[in-house]
Tab-separated table of C-alpha atoms and ligand atoms in Angstrom:
chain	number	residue	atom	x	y	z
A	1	UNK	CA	-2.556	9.435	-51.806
A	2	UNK	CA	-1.009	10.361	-48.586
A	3	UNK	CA	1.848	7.725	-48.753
A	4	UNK	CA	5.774	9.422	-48.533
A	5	UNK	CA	4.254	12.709	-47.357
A	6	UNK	CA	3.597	14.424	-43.728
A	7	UNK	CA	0.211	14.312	-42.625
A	8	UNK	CA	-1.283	16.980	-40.803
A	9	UNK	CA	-3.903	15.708	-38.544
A	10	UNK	CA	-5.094	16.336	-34.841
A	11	UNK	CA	-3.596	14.646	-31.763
A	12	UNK	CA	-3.887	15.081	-27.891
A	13	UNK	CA	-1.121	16.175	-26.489
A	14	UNK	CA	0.338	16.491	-23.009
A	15	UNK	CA	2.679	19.298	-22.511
A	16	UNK	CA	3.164	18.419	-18.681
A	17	UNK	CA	2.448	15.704	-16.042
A	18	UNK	CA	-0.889	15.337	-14.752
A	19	UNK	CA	-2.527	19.172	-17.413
A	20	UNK	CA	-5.267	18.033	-18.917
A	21	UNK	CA	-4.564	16.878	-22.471
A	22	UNK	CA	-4.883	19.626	-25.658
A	23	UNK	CA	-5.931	18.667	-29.060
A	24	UNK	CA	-3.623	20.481	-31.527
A	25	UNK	CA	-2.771	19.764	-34.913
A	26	UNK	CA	0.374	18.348	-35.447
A	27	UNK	CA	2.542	16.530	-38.616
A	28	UNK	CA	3.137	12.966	-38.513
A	29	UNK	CA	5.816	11.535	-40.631
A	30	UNK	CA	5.852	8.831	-43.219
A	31	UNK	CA	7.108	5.464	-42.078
A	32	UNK	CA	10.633	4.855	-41.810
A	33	UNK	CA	11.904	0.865	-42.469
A	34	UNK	CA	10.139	-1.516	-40.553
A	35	UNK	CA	7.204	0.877	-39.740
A	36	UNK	CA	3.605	1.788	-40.539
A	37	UNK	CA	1.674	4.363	-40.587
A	38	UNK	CA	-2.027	3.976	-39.352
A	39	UNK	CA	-4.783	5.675	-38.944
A	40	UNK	CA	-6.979	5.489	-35.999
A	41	UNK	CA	-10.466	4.406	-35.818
A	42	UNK	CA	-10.684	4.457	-31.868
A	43	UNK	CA	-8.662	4.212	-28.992
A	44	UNK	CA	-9.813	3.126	-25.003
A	45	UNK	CA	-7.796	4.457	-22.208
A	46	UNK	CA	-5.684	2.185	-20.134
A	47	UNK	CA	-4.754	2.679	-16.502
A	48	UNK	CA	-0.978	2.459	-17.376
A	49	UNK	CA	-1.880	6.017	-19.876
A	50	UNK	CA	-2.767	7.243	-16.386
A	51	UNK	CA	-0.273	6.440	-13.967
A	52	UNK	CA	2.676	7.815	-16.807
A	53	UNK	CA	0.723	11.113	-17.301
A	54	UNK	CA	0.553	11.980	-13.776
A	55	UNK	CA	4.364	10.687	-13.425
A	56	UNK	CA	6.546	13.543	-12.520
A	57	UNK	CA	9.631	12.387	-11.859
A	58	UNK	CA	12.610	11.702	-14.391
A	59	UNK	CA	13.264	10.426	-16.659
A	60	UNK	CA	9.986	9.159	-17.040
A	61	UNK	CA	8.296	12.762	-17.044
A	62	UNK	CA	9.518	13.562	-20.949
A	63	UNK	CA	7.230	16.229	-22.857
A	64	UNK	CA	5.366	17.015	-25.168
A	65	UNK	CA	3.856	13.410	-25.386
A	66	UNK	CA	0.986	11.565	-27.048
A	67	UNK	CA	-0.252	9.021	-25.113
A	68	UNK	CA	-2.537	6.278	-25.580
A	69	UNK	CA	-1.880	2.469	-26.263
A	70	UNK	CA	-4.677	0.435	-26.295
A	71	UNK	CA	-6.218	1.063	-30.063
A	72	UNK	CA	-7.428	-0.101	-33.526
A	73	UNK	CA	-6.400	1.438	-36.675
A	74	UNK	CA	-6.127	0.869	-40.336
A	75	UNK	CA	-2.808	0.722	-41.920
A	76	UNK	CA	-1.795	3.873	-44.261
A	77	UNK	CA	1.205	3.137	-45.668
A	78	UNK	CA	4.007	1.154	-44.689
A	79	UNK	CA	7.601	1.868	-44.736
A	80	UNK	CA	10.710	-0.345	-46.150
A	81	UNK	CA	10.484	-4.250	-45.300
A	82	UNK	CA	7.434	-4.278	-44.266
A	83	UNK	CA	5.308	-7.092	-46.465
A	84	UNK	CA	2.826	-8.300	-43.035
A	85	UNK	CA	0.721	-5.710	-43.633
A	86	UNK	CA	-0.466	-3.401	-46.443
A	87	UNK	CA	-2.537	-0.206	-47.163
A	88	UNK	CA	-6.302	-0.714	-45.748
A	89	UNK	CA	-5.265	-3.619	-43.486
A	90	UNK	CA	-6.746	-3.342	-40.215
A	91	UNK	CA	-4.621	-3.707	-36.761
A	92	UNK	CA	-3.919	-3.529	-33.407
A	93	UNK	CA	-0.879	-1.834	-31.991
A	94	UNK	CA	0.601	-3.483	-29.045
A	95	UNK	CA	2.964	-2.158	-26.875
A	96	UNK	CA	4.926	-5.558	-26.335
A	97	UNK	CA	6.881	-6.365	-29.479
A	98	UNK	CA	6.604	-9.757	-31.025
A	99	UNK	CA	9.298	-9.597	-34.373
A	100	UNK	CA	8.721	-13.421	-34.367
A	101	UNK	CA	12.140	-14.102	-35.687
A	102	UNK	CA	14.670	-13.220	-32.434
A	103	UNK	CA	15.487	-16.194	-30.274
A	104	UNK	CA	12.964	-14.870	-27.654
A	105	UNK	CA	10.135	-15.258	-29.932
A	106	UNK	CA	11.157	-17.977	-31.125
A	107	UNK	CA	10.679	-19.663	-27.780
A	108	UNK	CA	8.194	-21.121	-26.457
A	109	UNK	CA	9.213	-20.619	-22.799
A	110	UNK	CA	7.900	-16.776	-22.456
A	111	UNK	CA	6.617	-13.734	-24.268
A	112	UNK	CA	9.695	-11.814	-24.502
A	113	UNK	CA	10.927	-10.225	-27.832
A	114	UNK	CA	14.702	-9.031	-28.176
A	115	UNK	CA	14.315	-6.996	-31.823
A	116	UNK	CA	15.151	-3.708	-29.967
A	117	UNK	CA	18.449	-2.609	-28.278
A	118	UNK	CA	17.428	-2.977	-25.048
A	119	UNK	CA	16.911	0.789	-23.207
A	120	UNK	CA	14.671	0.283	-20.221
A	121	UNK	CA	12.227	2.926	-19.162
A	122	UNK	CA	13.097	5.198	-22.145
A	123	UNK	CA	9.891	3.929	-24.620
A	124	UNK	CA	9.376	7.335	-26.075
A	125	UNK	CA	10.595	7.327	-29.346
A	126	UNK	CA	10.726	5.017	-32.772
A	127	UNK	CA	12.252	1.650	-30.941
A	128	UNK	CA	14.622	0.857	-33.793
A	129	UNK	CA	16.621	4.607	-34.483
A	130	UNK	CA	15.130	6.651	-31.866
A	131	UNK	CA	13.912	9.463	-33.376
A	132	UNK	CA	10.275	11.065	-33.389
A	133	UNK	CA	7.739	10.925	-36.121
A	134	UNK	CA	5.276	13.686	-34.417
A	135	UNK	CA	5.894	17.576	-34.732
A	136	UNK	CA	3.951	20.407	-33.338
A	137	UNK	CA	3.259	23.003	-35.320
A	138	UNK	CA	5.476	25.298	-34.517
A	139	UNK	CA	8.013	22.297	-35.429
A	140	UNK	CA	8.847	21.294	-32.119
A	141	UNK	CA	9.534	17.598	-31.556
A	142	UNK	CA	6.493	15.581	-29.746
A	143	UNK	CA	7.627	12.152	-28.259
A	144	UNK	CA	5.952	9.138	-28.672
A	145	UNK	CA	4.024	6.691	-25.675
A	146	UNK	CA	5.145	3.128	-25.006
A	147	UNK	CA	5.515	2.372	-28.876
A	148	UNK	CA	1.921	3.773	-29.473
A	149	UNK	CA	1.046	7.026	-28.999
A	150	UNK	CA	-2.954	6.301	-30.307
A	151	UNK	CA	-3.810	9.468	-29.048
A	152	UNK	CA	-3.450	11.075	-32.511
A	153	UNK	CA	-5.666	10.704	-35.543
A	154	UNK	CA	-2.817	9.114	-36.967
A	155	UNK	CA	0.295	7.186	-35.356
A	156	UNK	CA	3.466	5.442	-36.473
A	157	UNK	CA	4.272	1.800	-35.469
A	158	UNK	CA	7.222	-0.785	-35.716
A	159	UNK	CA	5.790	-3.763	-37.644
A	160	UNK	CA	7.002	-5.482	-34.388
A	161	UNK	CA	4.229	-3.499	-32.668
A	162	UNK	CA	1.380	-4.695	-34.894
A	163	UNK	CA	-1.464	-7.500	-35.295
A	164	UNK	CA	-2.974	-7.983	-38.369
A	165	UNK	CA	-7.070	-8.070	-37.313
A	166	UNK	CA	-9.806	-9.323	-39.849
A	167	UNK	CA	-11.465	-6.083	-41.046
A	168	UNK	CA	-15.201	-7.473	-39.819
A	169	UNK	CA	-14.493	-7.826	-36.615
A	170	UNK	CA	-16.483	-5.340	-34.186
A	171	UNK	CA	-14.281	-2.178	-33.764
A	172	UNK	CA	-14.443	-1.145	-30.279
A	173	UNK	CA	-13.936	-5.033	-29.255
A	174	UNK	CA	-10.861	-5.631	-30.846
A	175	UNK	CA	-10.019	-2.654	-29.312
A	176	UNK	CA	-9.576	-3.814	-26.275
A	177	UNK	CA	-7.922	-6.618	-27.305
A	178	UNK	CA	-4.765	-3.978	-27.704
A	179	UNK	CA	-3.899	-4.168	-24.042
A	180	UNK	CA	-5.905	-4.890	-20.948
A	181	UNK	CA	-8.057	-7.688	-21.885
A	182	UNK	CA	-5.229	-9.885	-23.343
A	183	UNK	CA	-2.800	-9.164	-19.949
A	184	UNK	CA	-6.055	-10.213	-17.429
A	185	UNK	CA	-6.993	-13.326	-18.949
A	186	UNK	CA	-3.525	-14.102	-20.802
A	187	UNK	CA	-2.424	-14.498	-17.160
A	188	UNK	CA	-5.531	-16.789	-16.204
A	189	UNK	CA	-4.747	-18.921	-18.772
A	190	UNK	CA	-1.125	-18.651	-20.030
A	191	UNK	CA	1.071	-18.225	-16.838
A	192	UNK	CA	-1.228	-19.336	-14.134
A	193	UNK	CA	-2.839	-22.012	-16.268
A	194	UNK	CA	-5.958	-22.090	-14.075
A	195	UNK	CA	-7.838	-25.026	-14.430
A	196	UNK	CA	-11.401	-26.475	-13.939
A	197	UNK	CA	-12.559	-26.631	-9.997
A	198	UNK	CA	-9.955	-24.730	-9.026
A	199	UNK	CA	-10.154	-21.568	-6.715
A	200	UNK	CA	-8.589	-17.932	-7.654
A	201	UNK	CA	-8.757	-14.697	-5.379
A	202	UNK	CA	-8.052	-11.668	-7.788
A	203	UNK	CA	-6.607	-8.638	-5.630
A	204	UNK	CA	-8.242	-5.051	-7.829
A	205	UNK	CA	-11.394	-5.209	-9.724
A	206	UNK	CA	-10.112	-3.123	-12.506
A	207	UNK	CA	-10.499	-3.848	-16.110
A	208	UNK	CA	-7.343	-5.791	-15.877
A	209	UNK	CA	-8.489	-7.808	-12.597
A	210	UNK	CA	-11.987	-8.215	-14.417
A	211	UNK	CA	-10.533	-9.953	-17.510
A	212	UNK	CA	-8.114	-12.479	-14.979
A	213	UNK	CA	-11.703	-13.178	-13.539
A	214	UNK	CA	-13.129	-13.817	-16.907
A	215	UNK	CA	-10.204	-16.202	-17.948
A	216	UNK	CA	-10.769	-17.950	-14.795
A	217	UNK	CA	-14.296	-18.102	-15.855
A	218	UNK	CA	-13.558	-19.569	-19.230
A	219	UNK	CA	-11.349	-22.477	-17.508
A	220	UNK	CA	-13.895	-23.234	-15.483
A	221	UNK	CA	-12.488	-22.364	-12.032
A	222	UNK	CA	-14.886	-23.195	-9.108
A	223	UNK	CA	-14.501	-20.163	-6.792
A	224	UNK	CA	-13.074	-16.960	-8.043
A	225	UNK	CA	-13.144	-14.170	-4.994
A	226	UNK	CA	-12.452	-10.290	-6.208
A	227	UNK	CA	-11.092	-8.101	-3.614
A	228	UNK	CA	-12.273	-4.213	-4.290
A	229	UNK	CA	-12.674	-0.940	-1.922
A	230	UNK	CA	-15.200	-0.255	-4.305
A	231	UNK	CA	-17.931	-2.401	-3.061
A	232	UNK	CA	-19.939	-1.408	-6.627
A	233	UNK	CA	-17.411	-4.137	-8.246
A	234	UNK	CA	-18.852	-7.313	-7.083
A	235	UNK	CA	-21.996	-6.456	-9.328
A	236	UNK	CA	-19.724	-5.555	-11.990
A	237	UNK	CA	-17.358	-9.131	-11.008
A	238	UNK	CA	-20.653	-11.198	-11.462
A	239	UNK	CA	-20.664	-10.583	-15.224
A	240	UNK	CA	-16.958	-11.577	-15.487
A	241	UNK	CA	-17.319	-14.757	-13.262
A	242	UNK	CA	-16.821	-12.890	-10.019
A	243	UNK	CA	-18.092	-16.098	-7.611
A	244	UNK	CA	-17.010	-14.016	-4.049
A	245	UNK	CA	-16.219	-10.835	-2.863
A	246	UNK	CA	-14.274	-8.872	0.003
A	247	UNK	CA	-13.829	-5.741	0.827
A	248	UNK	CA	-11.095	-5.303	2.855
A	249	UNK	CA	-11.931	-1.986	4.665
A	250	UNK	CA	-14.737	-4.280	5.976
A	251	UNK	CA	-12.168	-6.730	7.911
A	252	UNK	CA	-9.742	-4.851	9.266
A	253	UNK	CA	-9.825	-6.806	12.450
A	254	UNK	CA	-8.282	-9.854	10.434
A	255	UNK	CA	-5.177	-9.677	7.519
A	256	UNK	CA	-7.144	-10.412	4.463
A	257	UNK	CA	-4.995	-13.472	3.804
A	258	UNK	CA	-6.996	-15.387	6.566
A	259	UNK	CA	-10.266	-14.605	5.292
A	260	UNK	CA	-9.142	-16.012	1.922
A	261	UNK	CA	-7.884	-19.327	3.529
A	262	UNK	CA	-11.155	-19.345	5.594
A	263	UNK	CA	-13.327	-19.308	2.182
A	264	UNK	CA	-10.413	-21.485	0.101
A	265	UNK	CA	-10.112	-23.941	2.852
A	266	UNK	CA	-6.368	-23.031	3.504
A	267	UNK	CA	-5.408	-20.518	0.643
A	268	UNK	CA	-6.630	-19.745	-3.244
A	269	UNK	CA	-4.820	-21.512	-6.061
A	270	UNK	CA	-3.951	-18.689	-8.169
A	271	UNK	CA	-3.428	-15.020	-6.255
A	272	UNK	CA	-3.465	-12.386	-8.876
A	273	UNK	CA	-2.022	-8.769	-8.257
A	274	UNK	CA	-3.728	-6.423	-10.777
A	275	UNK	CA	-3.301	-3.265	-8.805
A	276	UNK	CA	0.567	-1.942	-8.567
A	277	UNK	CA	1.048	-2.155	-5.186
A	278	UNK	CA	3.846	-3.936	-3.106
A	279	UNK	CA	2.069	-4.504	0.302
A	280	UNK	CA	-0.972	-6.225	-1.439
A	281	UNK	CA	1.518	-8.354	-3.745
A	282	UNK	CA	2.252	-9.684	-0.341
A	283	UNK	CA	-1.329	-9.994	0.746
A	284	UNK	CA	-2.044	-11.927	-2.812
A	285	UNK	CA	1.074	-14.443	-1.634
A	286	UNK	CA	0.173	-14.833	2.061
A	287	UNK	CA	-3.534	-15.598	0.581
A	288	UNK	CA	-2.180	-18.344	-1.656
A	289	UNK	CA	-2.420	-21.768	-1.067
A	290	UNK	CA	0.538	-24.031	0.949
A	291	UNK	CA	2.265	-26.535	-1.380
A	292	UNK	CA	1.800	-25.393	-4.596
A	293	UNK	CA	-0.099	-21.540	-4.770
A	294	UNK	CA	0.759	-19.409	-7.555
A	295	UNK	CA	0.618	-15.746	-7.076
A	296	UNK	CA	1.051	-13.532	-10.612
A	297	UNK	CA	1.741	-10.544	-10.430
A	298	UNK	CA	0.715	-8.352	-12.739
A	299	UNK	CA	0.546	-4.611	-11.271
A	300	UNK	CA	2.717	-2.325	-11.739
A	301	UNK	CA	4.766	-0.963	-8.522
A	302	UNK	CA	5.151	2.807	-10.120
A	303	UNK	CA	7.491	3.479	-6.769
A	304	UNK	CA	10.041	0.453	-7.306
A	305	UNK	CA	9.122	-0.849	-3.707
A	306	UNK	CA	10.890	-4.215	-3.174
A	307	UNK	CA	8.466	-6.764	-2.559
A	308	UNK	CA	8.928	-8.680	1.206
A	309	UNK	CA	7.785	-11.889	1.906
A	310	UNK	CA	7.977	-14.914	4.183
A	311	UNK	CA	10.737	-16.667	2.327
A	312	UNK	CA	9.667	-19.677	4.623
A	313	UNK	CA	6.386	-20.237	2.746
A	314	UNK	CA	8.156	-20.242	-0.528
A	315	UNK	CA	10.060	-23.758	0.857
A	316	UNK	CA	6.391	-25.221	1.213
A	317	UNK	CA	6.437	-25.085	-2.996
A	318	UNK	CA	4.372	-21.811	-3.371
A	319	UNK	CA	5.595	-19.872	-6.514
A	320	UNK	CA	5.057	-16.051	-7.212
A	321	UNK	CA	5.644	-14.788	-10.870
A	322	UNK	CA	5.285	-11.420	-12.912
A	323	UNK	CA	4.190	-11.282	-16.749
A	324	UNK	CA	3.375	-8.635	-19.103
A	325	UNK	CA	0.954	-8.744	-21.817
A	326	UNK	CA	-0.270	-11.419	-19.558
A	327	UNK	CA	2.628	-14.027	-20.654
A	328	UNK	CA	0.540	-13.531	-24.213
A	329	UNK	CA	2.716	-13.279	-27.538
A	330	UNK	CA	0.632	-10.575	-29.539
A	331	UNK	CA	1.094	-11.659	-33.091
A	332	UNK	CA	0.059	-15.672	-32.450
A	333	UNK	CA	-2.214	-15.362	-29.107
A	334	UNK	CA	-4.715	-12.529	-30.054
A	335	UNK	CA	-6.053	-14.075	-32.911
A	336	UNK	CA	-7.186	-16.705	-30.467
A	337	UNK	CA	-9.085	-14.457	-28.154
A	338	UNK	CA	-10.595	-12.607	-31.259
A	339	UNK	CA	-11.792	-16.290	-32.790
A	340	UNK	CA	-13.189	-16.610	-28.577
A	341	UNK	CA	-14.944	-13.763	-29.023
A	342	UNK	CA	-16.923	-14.935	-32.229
A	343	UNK	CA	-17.655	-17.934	-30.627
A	344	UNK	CA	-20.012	-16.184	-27.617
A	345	UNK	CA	-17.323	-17.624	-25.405
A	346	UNK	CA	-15.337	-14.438	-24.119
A	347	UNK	CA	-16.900	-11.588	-22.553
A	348	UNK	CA	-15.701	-8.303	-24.371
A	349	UNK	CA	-19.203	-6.215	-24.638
A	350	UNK	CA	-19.112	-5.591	-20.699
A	351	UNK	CA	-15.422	-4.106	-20.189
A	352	UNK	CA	-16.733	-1.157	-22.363
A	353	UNK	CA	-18.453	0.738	-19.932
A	354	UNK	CA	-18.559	4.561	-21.869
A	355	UNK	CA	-18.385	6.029	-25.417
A	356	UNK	CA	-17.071	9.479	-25.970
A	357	UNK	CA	-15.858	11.689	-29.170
A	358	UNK	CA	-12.153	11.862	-29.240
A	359	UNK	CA	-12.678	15.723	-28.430
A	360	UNK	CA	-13.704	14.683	-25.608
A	361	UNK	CA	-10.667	12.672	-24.110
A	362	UNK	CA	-10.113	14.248	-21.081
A	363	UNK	CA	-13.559	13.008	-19.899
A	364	UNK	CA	-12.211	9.504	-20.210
A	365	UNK	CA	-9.458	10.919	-17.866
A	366	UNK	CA	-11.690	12.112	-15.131
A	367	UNK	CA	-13.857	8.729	-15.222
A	368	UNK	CA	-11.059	6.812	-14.595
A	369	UNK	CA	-9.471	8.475	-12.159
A	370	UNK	CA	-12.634	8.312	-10.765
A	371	UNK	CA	-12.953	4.403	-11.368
A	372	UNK	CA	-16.470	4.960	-12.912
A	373	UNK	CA	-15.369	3.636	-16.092
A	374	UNK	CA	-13.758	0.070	-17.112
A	375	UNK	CA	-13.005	0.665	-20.919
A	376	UNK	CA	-14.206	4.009	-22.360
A	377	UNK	CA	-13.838	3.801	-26.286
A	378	UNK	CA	-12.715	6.726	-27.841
A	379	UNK	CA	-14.052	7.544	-31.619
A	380	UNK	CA	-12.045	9.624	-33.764
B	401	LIG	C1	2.079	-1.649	-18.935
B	401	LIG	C2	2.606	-2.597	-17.961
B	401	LIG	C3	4.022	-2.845	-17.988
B	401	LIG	C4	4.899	-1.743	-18.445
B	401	LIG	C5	4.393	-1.074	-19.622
B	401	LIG	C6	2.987	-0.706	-19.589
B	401	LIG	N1	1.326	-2.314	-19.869
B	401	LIG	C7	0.193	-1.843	-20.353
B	401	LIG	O1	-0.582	-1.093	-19.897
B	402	LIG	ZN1	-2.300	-0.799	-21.112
């Protein structure tokens, strides 16, 4: 076997912000304590791979790097401690930890998880002794991708890091289960807790805004209204539950927030942000409805722009919240979307949209950038 030993296998690597990726061979060590070893079976691509590989601008620009998050592998080997999992298990790598034994975890109040020393923005290496597992070649340290890096034949994980997934389920559906799908409709469900008849306005049509829209559609909410310069996404929206749509280059003679009210009779109950961008975090709170309006947030502002907003309309009761991993904790909460998925309840077949060779990753790149793809599976 390959267990205690280096393996050499291929990965795609990005040597600086915004090349296209190169597939070189490269050595991945054996798991430390705490860790496994995996090997891939395919990976999607996730907007967030996007917006950190075009990032230029310390200390977030650190190279070599191999990217990719959103994945399904089957487990190796496994280092010290680790008893979860075993050889020929198969699992999903998260990004957002869930140890299950902090205080965090142990709570039922949020998602958080506190098992790492806390070193914000600075995910590219082993979370417990920050070091590397990857090498080039010519020996030269590679760093690793938001606790991921599933842009490699084969990756190492903290056990924090992974989800134990029954070995029948369909590949490329659990998948997608990694990232995106779980932070759309975990926020439907977990921190907005939409419920029947009620109305939602989701602000980007993305993958991530897609799966809000189909959590909305699972609780039965009554109107759900996407908002999309692409006007191609309302046919797209209709298989998620998309009820409405707007453009908003097609009303520029009226703030978007009062053509929402106009079709919510006085504002949505649940705003979601699922694009990154501060201005239309506000247009998502000024859309929401008087009284008691909940706008999540879930994009990420790349720039750090501080949000502004009528603090006045916050007296009236309206809330505004952020999550990540859509409020979800990993190891307890994707189970339960898997088991939705079985049941012909939860939508996964239609997020993937495109399926390419691994080779062939930085055609996955272009089609995003290009928003002509949702989920583009990867097959190594
Ligand atoms: C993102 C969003 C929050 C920060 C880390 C990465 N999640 C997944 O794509
Ligand atoms: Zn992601």
């Amino acid at each position: 076997g390959t267990a205690g030993r280096p393996i050499k296998c291929k990965a795609a690597i990005c040597r600086k912000a915004g090349q296209p990726l190169s597939i070189e061979e490269i050595e991945v060590d054996p798991p430390k304590a705490w860790e496994v070893r995996i090997k891939i079976l395919c990976t999607s691509l996730c907007h967030s791979d996007l917006s950190s590989w075009k990032l230029d601008v310390e200390p977030f620009a650190i190279f070599p790097r191999i990217f990719g998050h959103e994945a399904i592998g089957v487990v190796e080997s496994v280092g010290e401690n680790v008893h979860e999992v075993k050889e020929g298990d198969t699992v999903l790598p998260v990004f957002h930890p869930n140890c299950g034994d902090c205080p965090d975890c142990k709570s039922s109040k949020g998602n958080g998880c506190s098992v790492f020393v806390k070193r914000p923005g600075l995910v590219h290496n082993m979370p417990r002794d920050w070091t590397s597992r990857f090498r080039g070649s010519d020996g030269q340290v590679i760093y690793h991708f938001l606790k991921v890096s599933s842009f490699s034949e084969y990756t190492v994980v903290d056990i924090a890091n992974i989800v134990k997934i029954d070995g029948l389920f369909p590949v490329d559906r659990a998948c997608l289960l990694s990232c995106g799908v779980c932070t759309g409709v975990g926020a439907a469900w977990k921190v907005a807790g939409v419920e029947e008849g009620s109305t939602v306005a989701i602000f980007g049509l993305g993958s991530v805004g897609l799966a809000v829209a189909e959590g909305a559609r699972l609780r039965g909410a009554s109107k759900i209204i996407g908002v999309d310069l692409n006007p191609e996404k309302f046919e797209l929206g209709k298989k998620f539950g998309v009820t409405d749509f707007i453009n908003p280059s097609g009303c520029r003679d009226r703030p978007l927030s009062e053509v929402i009210k106009e079709m919510t009779d006085g504002g949505a109950d649940y705003c979601f942000e699922c694009i990154g961008v501060a201005s239309v975090m506000a247009d998502a709170f000024a859309s929401s409805r008087e009284g008691y309006g909940k706008t999540i947030i879930l994009g990420v502002e790349m720039a750090g722009t501080p949000l502004s907003l009528n603090s006045v309309e916050l007296l009236s009761g309206k809330t505004v919240s952020g999550c990540i991993f859509g409020g979800l904790k990993p190891k307890i909460d994707i189970p339960v979307l898997a088991q939705k998925y079985l049941e012909k309840e939860l939508n996964l077949d239609d997020f993937i949209t495109h399926h390419l060779s691994f080779q062939e990753i930085n055609k996955a790149f272009e089609l995003l950038l290009q928003g002509k793809s949702l989920r583009c599976i990867m097959w190594m």
